[in-house]
Coordinates of C-alpha atoms and ligand atoms in Angstrom, one line a residue:
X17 CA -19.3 -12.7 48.8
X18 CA -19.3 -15.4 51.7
X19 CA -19.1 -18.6 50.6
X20 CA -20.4 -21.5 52.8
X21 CA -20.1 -25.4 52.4
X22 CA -23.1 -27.5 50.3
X23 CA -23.9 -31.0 48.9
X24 CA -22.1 -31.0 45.5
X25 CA -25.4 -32.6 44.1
X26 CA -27.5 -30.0 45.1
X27 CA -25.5 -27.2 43.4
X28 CA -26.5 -29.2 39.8
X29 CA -30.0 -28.9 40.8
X30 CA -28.8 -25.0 41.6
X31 CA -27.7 -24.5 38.2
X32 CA -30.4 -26.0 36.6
X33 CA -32.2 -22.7 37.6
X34 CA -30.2 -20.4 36.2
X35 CA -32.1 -18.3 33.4
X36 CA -30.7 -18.2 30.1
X37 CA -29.1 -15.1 28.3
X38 CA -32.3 -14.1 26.3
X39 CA -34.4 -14.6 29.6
X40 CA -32.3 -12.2 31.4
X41 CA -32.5 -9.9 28.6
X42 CA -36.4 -9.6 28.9
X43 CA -36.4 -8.9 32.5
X44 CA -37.8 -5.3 32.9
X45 CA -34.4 -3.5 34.1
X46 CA -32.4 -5.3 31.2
X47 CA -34.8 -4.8 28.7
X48 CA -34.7 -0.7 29.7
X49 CA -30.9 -1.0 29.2
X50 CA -31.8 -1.8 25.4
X51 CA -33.0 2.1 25.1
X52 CA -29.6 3.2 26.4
X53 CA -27.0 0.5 25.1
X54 CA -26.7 -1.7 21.6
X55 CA -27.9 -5.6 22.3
X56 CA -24.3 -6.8 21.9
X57 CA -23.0 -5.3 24.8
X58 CA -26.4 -6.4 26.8
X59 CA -25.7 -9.9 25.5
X60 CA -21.8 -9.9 26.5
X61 CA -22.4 -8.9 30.1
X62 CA -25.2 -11.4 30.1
X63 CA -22.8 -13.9 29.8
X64 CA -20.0 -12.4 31.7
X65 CA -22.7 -12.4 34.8
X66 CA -24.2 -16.0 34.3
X67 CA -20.3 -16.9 34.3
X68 CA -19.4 -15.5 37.3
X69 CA -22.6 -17.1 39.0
X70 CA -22.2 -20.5 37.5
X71 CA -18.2 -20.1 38.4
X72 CA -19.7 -19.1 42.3
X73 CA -22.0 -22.4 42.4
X74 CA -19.2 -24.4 41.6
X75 CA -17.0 -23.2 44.1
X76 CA -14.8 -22.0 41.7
X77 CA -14.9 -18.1 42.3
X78 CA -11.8 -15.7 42.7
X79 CA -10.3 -16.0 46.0
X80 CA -11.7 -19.4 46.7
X81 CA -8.6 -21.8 45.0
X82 CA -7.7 -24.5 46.9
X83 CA -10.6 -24.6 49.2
X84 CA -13.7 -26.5 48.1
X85 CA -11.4 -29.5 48.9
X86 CA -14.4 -31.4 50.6
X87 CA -15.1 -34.2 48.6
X88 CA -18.6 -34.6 47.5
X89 CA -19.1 -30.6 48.5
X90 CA -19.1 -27.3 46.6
X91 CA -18.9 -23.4 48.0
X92 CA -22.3 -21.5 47.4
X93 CA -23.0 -17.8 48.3
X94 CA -24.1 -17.5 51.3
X95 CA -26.7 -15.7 49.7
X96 CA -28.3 -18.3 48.1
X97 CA -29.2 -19.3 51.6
X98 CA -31.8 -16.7 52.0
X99 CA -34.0 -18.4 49.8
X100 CA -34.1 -21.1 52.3
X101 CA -37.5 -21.3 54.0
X102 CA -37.3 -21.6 57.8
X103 CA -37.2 -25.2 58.9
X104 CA -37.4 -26.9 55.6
X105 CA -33.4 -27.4 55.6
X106 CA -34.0 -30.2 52.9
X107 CA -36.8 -29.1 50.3
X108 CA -35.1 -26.2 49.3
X109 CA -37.7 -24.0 47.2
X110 CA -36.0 -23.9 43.8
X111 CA -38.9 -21.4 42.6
X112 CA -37.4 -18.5 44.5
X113 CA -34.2 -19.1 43.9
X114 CA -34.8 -18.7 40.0
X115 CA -36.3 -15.3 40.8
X116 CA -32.9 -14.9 43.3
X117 CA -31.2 -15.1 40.2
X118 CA -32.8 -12.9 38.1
X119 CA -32.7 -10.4 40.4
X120 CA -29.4 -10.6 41.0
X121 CA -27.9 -11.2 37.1
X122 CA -30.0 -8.2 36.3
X123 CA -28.2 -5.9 38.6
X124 CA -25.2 -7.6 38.1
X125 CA -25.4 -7.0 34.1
X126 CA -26.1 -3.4 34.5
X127 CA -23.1 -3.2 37.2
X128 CA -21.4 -4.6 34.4
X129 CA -22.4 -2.4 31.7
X130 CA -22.1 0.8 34.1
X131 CA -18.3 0.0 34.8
X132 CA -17.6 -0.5 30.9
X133 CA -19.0 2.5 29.7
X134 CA -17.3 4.5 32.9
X135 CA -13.9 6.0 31.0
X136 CA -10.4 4.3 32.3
X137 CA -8.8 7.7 32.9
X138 CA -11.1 9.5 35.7
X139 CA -10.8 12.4 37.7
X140 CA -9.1 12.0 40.9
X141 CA -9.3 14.4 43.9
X142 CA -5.6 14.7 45.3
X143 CA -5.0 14.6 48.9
X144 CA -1.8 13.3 48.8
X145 CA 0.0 17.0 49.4
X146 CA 1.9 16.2 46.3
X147 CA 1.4 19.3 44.3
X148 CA 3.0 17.9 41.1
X149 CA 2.2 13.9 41.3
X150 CA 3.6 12.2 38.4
X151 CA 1.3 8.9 38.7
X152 CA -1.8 11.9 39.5
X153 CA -1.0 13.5 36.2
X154 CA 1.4 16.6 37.3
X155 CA 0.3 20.0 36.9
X156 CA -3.5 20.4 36.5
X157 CA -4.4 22.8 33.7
X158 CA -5.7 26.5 34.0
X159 CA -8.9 27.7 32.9
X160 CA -7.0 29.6 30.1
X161 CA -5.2 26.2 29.2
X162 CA -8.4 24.1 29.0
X163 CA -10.4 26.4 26.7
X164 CA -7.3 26.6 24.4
X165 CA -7.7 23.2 23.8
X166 CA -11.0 23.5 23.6
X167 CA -11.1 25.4 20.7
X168 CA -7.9 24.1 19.2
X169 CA -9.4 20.3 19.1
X170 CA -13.0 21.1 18.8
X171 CA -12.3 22.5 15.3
X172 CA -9.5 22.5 12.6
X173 CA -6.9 25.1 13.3
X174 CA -3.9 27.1 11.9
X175 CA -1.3 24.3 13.3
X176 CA 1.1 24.5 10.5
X177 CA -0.6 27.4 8.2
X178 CA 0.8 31.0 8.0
X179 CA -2.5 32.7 8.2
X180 CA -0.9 36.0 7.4
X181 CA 1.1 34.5 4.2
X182 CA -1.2 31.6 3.1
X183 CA 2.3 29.4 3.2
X184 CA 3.3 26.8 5.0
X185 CA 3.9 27.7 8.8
X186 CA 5.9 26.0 11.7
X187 CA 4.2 24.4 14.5
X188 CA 6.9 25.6 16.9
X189 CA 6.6 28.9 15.9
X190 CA 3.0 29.3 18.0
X191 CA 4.6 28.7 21.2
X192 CA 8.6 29.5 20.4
X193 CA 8.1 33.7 20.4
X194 CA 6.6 33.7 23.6
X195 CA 9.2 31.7 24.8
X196 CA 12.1 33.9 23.7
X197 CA 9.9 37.2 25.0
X198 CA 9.4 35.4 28.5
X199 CA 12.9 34.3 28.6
X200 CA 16.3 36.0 27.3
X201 CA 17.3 33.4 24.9
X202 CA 18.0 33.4 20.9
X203 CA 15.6 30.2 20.7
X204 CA 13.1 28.1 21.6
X205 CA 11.9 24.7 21.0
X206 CA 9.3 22.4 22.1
X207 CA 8.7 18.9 21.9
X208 CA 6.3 15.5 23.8
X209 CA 8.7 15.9 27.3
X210 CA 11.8 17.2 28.8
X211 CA 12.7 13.1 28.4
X212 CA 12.9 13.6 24.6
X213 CA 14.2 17.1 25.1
X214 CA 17.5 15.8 26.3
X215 CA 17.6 12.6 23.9
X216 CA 17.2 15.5 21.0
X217 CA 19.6 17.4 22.6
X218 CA 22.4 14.8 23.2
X219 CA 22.2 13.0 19.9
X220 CA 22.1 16.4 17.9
X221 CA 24.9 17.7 19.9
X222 CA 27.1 14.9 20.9
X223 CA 26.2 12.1 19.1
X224 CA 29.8 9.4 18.9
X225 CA 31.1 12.1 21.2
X226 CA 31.6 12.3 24.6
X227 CA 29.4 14.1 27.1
X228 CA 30.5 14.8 30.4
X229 CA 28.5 14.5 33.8
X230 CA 29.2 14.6 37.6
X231 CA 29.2 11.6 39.3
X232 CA 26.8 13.1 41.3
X233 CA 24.4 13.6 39.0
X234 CA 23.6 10.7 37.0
X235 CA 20.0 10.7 37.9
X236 CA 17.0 8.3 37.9
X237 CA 13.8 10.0 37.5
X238 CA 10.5 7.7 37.9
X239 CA 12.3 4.6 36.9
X240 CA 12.6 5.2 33.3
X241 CA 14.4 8.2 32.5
X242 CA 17.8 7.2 33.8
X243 CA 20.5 10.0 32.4
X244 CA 23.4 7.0 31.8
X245 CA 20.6 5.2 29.4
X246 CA 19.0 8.0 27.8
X247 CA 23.2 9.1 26.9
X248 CA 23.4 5.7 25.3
X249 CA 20.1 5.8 23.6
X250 CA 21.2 9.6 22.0
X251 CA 24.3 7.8 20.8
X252 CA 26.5 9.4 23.0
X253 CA 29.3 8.6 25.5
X254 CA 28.7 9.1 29.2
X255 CA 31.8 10.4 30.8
X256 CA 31.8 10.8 34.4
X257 CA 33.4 13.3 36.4
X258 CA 34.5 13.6 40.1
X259 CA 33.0 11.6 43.0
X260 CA 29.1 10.9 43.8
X261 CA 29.2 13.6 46.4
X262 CA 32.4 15.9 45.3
X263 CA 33.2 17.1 41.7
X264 CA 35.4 20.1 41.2
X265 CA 36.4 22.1 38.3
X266 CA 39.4 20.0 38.2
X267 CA 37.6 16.8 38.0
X268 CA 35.9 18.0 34.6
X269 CA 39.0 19.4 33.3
X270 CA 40.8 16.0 34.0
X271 CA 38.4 14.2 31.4
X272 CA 38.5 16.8 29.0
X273 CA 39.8 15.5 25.8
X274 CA 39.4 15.6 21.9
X275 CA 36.3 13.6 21.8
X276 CA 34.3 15.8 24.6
X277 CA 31.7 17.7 22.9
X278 CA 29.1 19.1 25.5
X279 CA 29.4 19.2 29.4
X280 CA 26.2 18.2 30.6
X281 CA 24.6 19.7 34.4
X282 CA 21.8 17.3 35.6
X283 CA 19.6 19.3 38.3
X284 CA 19.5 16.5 40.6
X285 CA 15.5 16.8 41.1
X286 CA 14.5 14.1 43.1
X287 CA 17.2 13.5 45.9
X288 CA 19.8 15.8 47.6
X289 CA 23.2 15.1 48.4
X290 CA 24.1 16.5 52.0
X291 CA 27.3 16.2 54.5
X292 CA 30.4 16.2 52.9
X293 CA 29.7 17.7 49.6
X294 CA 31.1 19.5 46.7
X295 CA 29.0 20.1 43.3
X296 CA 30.6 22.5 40.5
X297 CA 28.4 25.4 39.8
X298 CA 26.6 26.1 37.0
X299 CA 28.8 29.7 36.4
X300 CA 32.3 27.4 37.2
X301 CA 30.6 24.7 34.3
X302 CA 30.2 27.4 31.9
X303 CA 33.7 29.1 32.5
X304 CA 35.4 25.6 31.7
X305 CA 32.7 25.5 29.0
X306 CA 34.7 28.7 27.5
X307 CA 37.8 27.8 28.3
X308 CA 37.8 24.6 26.4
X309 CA 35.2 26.1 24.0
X310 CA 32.5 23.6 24.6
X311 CA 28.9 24.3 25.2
X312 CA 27.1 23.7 28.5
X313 CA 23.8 22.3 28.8
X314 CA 21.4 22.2 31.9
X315 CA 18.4 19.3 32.1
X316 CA 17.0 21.1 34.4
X317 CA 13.6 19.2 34.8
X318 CA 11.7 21.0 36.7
X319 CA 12.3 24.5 35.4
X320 CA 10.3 27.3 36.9
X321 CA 9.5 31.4 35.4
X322 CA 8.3 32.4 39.0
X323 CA 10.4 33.7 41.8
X324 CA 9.7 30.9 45.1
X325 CA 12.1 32.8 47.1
X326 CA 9.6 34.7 49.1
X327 CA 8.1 31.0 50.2
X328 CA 11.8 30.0 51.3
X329 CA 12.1 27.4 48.5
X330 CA 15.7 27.3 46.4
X331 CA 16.1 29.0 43.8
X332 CA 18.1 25.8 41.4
X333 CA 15.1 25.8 39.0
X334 CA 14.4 29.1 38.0
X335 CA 14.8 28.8 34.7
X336 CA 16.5 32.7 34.1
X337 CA 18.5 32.0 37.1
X338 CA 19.9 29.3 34.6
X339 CA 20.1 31.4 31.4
X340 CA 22.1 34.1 33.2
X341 CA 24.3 31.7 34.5
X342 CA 25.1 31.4 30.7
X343 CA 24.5 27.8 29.8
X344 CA 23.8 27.5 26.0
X345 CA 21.1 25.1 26.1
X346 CA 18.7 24.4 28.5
X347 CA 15.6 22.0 28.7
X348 CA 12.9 21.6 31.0
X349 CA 9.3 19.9 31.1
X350 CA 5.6 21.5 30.9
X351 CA 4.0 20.2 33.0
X352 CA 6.3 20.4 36.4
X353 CA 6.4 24.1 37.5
X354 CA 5.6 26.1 35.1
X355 CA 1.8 24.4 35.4
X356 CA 1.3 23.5 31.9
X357 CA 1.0 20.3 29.8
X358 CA 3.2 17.6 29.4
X359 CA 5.9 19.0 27.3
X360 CA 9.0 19.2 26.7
X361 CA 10.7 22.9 26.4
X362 CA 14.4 23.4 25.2
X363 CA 15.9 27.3 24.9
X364 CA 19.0 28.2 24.0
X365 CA 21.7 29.0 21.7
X366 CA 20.4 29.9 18.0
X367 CA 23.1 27.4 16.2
X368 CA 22.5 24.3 18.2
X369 CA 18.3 24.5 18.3
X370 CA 18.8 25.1 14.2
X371 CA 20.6 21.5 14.0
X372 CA 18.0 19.7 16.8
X373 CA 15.4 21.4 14.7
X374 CA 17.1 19.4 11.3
X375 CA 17.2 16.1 13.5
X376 CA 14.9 13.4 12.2
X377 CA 14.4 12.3 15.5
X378 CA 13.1 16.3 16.6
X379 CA 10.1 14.5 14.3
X380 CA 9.5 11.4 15.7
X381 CA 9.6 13.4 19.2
X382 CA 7.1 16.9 17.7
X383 CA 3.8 18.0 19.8
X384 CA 0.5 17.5 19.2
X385 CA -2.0 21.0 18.4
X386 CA -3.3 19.9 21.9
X387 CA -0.2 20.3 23.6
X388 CA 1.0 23.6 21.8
X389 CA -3.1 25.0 22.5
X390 CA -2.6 24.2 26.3
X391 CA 1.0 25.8 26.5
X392 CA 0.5 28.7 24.4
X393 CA -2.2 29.9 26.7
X394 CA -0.2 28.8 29.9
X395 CA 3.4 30.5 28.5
X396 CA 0.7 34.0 27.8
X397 CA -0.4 33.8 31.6
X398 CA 2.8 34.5 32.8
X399 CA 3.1 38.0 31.2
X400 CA 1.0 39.2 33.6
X401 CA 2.7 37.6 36.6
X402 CA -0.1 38.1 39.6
X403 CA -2.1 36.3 36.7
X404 CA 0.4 33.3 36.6
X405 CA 0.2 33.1 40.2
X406 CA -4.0 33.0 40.4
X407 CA -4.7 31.5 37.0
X408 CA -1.7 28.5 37.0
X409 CA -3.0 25.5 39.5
X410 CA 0.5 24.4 40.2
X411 CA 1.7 28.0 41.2
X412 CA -1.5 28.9 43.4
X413 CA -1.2 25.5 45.2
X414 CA 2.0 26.8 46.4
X415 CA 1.0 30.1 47.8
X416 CA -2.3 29.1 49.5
X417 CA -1.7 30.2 53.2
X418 CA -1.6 27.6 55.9
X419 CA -4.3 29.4 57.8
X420 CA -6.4 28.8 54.6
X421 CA -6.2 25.3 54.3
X422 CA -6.8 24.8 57.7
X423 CA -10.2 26.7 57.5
X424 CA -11.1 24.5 54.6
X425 CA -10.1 21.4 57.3
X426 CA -12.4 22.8 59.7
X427 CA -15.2 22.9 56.8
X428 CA -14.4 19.8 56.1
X429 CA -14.2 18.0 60.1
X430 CA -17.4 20.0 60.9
X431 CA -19.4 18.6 58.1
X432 CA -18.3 15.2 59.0
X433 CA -18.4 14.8 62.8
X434 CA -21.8 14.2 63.3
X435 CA -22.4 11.6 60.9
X436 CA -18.6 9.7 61.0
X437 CA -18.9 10.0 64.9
X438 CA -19.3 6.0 65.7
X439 CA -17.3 4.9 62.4
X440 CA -14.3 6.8 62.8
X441 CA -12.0 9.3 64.7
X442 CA -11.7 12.7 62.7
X443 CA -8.6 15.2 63.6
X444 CA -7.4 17.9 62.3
X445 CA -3.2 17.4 62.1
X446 CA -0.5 20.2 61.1
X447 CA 1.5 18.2 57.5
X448 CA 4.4 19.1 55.2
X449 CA 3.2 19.2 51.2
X450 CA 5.8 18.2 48.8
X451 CA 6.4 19.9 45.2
X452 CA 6.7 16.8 43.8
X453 CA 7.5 15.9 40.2
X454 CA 11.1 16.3 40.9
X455 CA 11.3 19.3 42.3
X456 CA 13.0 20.1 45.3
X457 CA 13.4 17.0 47.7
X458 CA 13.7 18.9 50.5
X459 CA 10.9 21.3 50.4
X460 CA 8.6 21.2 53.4
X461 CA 5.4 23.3 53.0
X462 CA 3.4 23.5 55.9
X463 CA -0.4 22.5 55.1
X464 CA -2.9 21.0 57.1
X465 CA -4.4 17.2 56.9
X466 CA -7.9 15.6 57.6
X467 CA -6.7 12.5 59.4
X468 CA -9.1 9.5 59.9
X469 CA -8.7 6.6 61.8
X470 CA -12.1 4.2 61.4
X471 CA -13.3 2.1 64.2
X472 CA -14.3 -0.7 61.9
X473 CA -13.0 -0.4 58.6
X474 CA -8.9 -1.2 58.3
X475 CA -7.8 2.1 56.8
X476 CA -7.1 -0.3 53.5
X477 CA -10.5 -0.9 53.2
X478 CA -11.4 3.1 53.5
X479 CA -8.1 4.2 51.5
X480 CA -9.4 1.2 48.4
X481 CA -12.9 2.2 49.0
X482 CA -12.4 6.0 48.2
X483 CA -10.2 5.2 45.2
X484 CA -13.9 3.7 43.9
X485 CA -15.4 7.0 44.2
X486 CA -16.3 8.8 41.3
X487 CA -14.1 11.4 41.2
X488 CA -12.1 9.1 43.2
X489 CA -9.7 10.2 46.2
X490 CA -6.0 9.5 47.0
X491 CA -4.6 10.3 50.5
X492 CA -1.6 9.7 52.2
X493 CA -1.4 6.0 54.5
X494 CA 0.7 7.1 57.4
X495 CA 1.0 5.7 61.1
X496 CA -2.3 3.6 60.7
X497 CA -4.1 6.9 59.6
X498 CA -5.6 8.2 56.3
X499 CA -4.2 11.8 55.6
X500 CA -5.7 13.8 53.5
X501 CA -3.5 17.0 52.9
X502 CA -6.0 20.2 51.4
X503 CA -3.3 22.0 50.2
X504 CA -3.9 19.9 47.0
X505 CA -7.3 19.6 46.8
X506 CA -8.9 22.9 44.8
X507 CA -12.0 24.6 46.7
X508 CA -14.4 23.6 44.2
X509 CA -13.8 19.6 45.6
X510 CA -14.2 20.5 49.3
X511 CA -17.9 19.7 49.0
X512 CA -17.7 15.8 46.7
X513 CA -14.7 14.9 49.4
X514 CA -17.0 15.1 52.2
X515 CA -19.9 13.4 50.3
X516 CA -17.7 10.6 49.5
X517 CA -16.6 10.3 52.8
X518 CA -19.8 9.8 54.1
X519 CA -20.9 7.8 51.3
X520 CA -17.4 5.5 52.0
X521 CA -18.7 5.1 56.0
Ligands
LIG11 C1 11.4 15.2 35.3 C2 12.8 15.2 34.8 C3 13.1 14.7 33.5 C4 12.1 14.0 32.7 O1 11.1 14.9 32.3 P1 9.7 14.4 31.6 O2 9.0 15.7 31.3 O3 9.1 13.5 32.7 O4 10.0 13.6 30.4 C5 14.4 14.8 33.1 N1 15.4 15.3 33.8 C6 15.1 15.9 35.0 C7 16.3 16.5 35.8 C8 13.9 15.8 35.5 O5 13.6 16.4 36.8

């Protein structure tokens, strides 16, 4: 709102014509928000609006500290000024500006209504390129997921009943046989996220003991789950091992000792060592593990049940890569790349998911019948792997060819042009997706990007106006330019993109 410079006395006259609460109530557009909303609410933003206009008249609105420093002067929207009759700067018709206020508190309440009622999580249209986007969510669910839950929260369900027995069943046990058939382990367990997976697994496993780690790998991921203060928080005793960038066999077997009780591999997920490097492998970890008879565990974070080899991404997270290297426990999360809900999975030896199972804490950490609904039918989709690979968001994000995403670009640029062509310049721009969620730094997959570069608007403005769409829209802020990257953005949101693009211009 533009705020121009008035006589301080007038705005008291201005205020005198503000309507009350119960007056704005009975205009026609508040009173048919009665049928629709109860009176309190009505009667809240009632007052919520008349504040903000009064706050307005007296100069006091956000943004506008520190400047109605004239003395004997206030700041009044410049609307206001409309009302002003042509050449009659001094009898200001006060009339018209009581209807200028019922108009506008009116629409104002039921702008202030509307935004209440609208949830605070919404869907957001991802055209970042960031296939698993931690602050977007991660993995989006599959069909199969979503009517799982469905039908597991729309009802009451057989969470913790034996249906076959009429006793007592396990919660883990609806997800933890699929596991074990998927994967060649002895056992399974799943609990909120792979975060409480490896608190579960250190404090059952090496709790007043020692745990050793490679310097190297002492990870952060998204600025809480930091491995040196989840150890301390399991209650046990980081040691480190070797250099940031070199740790051999000899460094682990040079802290080896009598409190040692588990030898910990962190996959590093979200950055990548390079140059001069040395990291012991997985098969070398487990061999000392033998040796010294101590049990390996990998956090492996972003553990995958597909094979990405045939896209020319690594290989670190598949997740039977890492069981036949041998390790006896292993934990990963849900919702990375195996596409499912947030979760966290643990497999591994028999003895030691027995005693995390005992824990206390494996209570304080258990998953809801939401959780288990949405993973049981994602962990059954990937028996029938071309399935996995059509049905699972995450996975089919990945395989899209670049050739299709840059038809859906053209769609998407043609539809535009003609009515963006004096607001902004449209191209169509070769891009690099990312994984994302921790999951292979440096992974490149080619895509395709919509970039925009407006005429008027700072690419702020356009960037903060799309995040107010409903569903809103994220892209990418690079070189001056909005990217949107298609590779994340499913075919069924092509068409409400390019209406809120208009819409935003
Ligand atoms: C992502 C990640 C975690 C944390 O998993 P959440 O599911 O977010 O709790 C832990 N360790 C590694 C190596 C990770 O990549």
């Amino acid at each position: 709102m533009k705020l121009v410079r008035e006589n301080k006395n007038r705005a008291a006259a201005y205020l005198r014509q503000l309507p009350g609460v119960d007056e704005l109530l009975h205009t026609p557009s508040v009173a048919a928000l009665l049928n629709e909303y109860p009176r309190t609410v009505l009667v809240e933003a009632a007052r919520v609006a008349l504040e903000n206009q009064r706050a307005a008249l007296l100069g006091e609105g956000k943004g506008n500290k520190g400047k109605g420093k004239g003395k004997g002067t206030v700041l009044l929207p410049e609307a206001l000024l409309d009302v002003k009759e042509p050449g009659r700067q001094e009898n200001r018709p006060l009339a018209s500006l009581r209807a200028y206020f019922l108009r506008s508190l009116s629409q104002e309440i039921s702008q202030i209504v509307w935004r209440q009622t609208r949830p605070n999580l919404k869907k957001v249209i991802n055209a970042t390129g960031i296939i698993l986007h931690t602050n977007l969510g991660r993995a989006p669910l599959s069909k199969a997921a979503l009517e799982a839950v469905q039908a597991a929260g729309s009802g009451y369900c057989n969470l913790e009943l034996d249906l076959n027995t009429g006793q007592r069943g396990s919660r883990i046990d609806l997800v933890a046989g699929l596991l074990t058939r998927l994967m060649p382990v002895e056992e399974a367990l799943v609990v909120n996220n792979n975060a409480a997976a490896v608190l579960l697994a250190l404090n059952t496993m090496a709790r007043e003991k020692e745990v050793i780690v490679s310097r190297g790998q002492l990870v952060e991921i998204g600025g809480s789950f930091r491995m040196p203060e989840i150890m301390r928080q399991s209650g046990a005793n980081l040691v480190e091992a070797g250099t940031t960038n070199r740790t051999y066999p000899d460094d682990y077997r040079a802290v080896i000792g009598e409190q040692t009780a588990l030898l910990l591999h962190v996959h590093t997920s979200n950055y990548k060592i390079i140059g001069f490097t040395q990291e012991t492998s997985l098969e070398e970890l487990v061999s000392l593990g033998r040796e010294y008879q101590l049990p390996v565990m990998s956090d492996l974070g972003s553990g995958c049940f597909v094979d990405l080899t045939f896209l020319g991404l690594n290989t670190e997270i598949s997740v039977s890569k890492v069981v036949a290297a041998g390790v006896d426990v292993i934990t990963f999360s849900g919702d990375k790349l195996l596409g499912g809900p947030q979760a966290g999975i643990i497999l591994g030896k028999r003895d030691y998911l027995a005693k995390m199972k005992k824990n206390p804490l494996f209570r304080a950490v258990r998953c809801d019948k939401l959780t288990l609904a949405a993973l049981e039918a994602t962990l059954r989709l990937y028996f029938d792997r071309p399935a996995a690979w059509k049905e699972i968001p995450a996975l089919s994000m990945l395989r899209f060819k670049k050739e299709e995403i840059e038809e859906e670009a053209k769609k998407v640029i043609d539809a535009l042009k003609p009515a963006l062509k004096d607001y902004a310049r449209l191209s169509l721009e070769p891009t690099y997706a990312q994984v994302g969620g921790g999951a292979m730094p440096a992974t490149n997959i080619p895509s395709v990007a919509v970039v925009i570069e407006p005429f008027q608007l700072s690419i702020c403005e356009v960037a903060a106006r799309l995040r107010g769409k409903e569903p809103a829209i994220i892209g990418r802020l690079q070189e001056d330019r909005l990217w949107l990257d298609l590779r994340t953005v499913q075919k069924e949101e092509i068409d409400l993109l390019i209406k809120a693009l208009k819409e935003v211009f």
